[in-house]
Amino acid sequence: MLGILDLLGTIGGDILSLPGILGLALGMATRNWILAAVLGGAVGAAQTIVFAGFNMAEVQLLGLAIAVLVGVLASSVGCVIRHKGATV
């Protein structure tokens, strides 16, 4: 089980890593909310699997869930930025 500092470090690391940055960029690339969420979740899952060395035994379920959630949220924020920027 993760401690609170480990959990906050995992969330902060994912925000500053691929799910956060690439998820935001992919969300800004599309105006479709569902597509943006799927792309962000895929980036989060792919990042976790790649950093585990493609070994599913090394993937932590909580880390995977956090990465997918951060990817979905970041891509949704990117989609909001695209919508608001296009309507102004």
Tab-separated table of C-alpha atoms in Angstrom:
chain	number	residue	atom	x	y	z
A	1	MET	CA	0.000	0.000	0.000
A	2	LEU	CA	1.246	3.452	-0.838
A	3	GLY	CA	1.802	6.083	1.796
A	4	ILE	CA	0.371	9.547	1.350
A	5	LEU	CA	3.679	11.007	0.147
A	6	ASP	CA	4.114	8.180	-2.359
A	7	LEU	CA	0.581	8.767	-3.618
A	8	LEU	CA	1.133	12.518	-3.996
A	9	GLY	CA	4.454	11.867	-5.730
A	10	THR	CA	2.789	9.459	-8.150
A	11	ILE	CA	0.043	11.963	-8.974
A	12	GLY	CA	2.514	14.841	-9.382
A	13	GLY	CA	4.852	12.709	-11.475
A	14	ASP	CA	2.045	11.720	-13.809
A	15	ILE	CA	0.886	15.318	-14.183
A	16	LEU	CA	4.389	16.409	-15.171
A	17	SER	CA	5.058	13.317	-17.297
A	18	LEU	CA	3.501	11.892	-20.452
A	19	PRO	CA	-0.123	11.542	-19.302
A	20	GLY	CA	-0.297	15.171	-18.251
A	21	ILE	CA	1.639	16.886	-21.010
A	22	LEU	CA	0.833	14.641	-23.967
A	23	GLY	CA	-2.744	14.212	-22.763
A	24	LEU	CA	-3.192	17.983	-22.760
A	25	ALA	CA	-1.714	18.238	-26.249
A	26	LEU	CA	-3.903	15.447	-27.607
A	27	GLY	CA	-6.956	17.034	-26.037
A	28	MET	CA	-6.133	20.315	-27.738
A	29	ALA	CA	-5.811	18.480	-31.052
A	30	THR	CA	-9.454	17.402	-31.114
A	31	ARG	CA	-12.828	18.940	-30.371
A	32	ASN	CA	-14.463	15.589	-29.610
A	33	TRP	CA	-14.727	15.039	-25.835
A	34	ILE	CA	-14.907	11.252	-26.016
A	35	LEU	CA	-11.978	10.929	-28.394
A	36	ALA	CA	-9.902	13.230	-26.193
A	37	ALA	CA	-10.691	11.164	-23.086
A	38	VAL	CA	-9.873	7.884	-24.843
A	39	LEU	CA	-6.574	9.243	-26.179
A	40	GLY	CA	-5.600	10.592	-22.761
A	41	GLY	CA	-6.408	7.291	-21.073
A	42	ALA	CA	-4.447	5.398	-23.718
A	43	VAL	CA	-1.415	7.613	-23.146
A	44	GLY	CA	-1.634	6.998	-19.397
A	45	ALA	CA	-1.875	3.233	-19.842
A	46	ALA	CA	0.900	3.147	-22.440
A	47	GLN	CA	3.229	5.199	-20.259
A	48	THR	CA	2.741	2.876	-17.306
A	49	ILE	CA	3.321	-0.251	-19.377
A	50	VAL	CA	6.386	1.168	-21.157
A	51	PHE	CA	7.995	2.325	-17.914
A	52	ALA	CA	7.374	-1.125	-16.412
A	53	GLY	CA	9.454	-2.621	-19.219
A	54	PHE	CA	6.446	-4.268	-20.918
A	55	ASN	CA	6.271	-6.659	-17.961
A	56	MET	CA	2.709	-6.821	-16.679
A	57	ALA	CA	3.924	-8.281	-13.375
A	58	GLU	CA	5.707	-4.981	-12.680
A	59	VAL	CA	2.641	-2.803	-13.341
A	60	GLN	CA	1.004	-1.546	-10.156
A	61	LEU	CA	-2.761	-1.290	-10.442
A	62	LEU	CA	-2.956	1.950	-8.444
A	63	GLY	CA	-0.214	3.560	-10.529
A	64	LEU	CA	-1.988	2.505	-13.716
A	65	ALA	CA	-5.309	3.879	-12.483
A	66	ILE	CA	-3.737	7.195	-11.499
A	67	ALA	CA	-1.948	7.517	-14.862
A	68	VAL	CA	-5.149	6.801	-16.791
A	69	LEU	CA	-7.142	9.232	-14.648
A	70	VAL	CA	-4.548	11.986	-15.065
A	71	GLY	CA	-4.466	11.354	-18.824
A	72	VAL	CA	-8.245	11.569	-19.104
A	73	LEU	CA	-8.403	14.746	-17.011
A	74	ALA	CA	-5.525	16.412	-18.863
A	75	SER	CA	-6.994	15.614	-22.256
A	76	SER	CA	-10.370	16.915	-21.110
A	77	VAL	CA	-8.717	20.170	-20.017
A	78	GLY	CA	-7.038	20.362	-23.420
A	79	CYS	CA	-10.391	19.874	-25.112
A	80	VAL	CA	-11.891	22.668	-22.973
A	81	ILE	CA	-9.024	24.944	-23.980
A	82	ARG	CA	-9.716	24.117	-27.631
A	83	HIS	CA	-13.441	24.822	-27.259
A	84	LYS	CA	-13.010	28.097	-25.351
A	85	GLY	CA	-10.249	29.310	-27.654
A	86	ALA	CA	-12.327	28.592	-30.736
A	87	THR	CA	-15.410	30.419	-29.471
A	88	VAL	CA	-13.712	33.634	-28.353
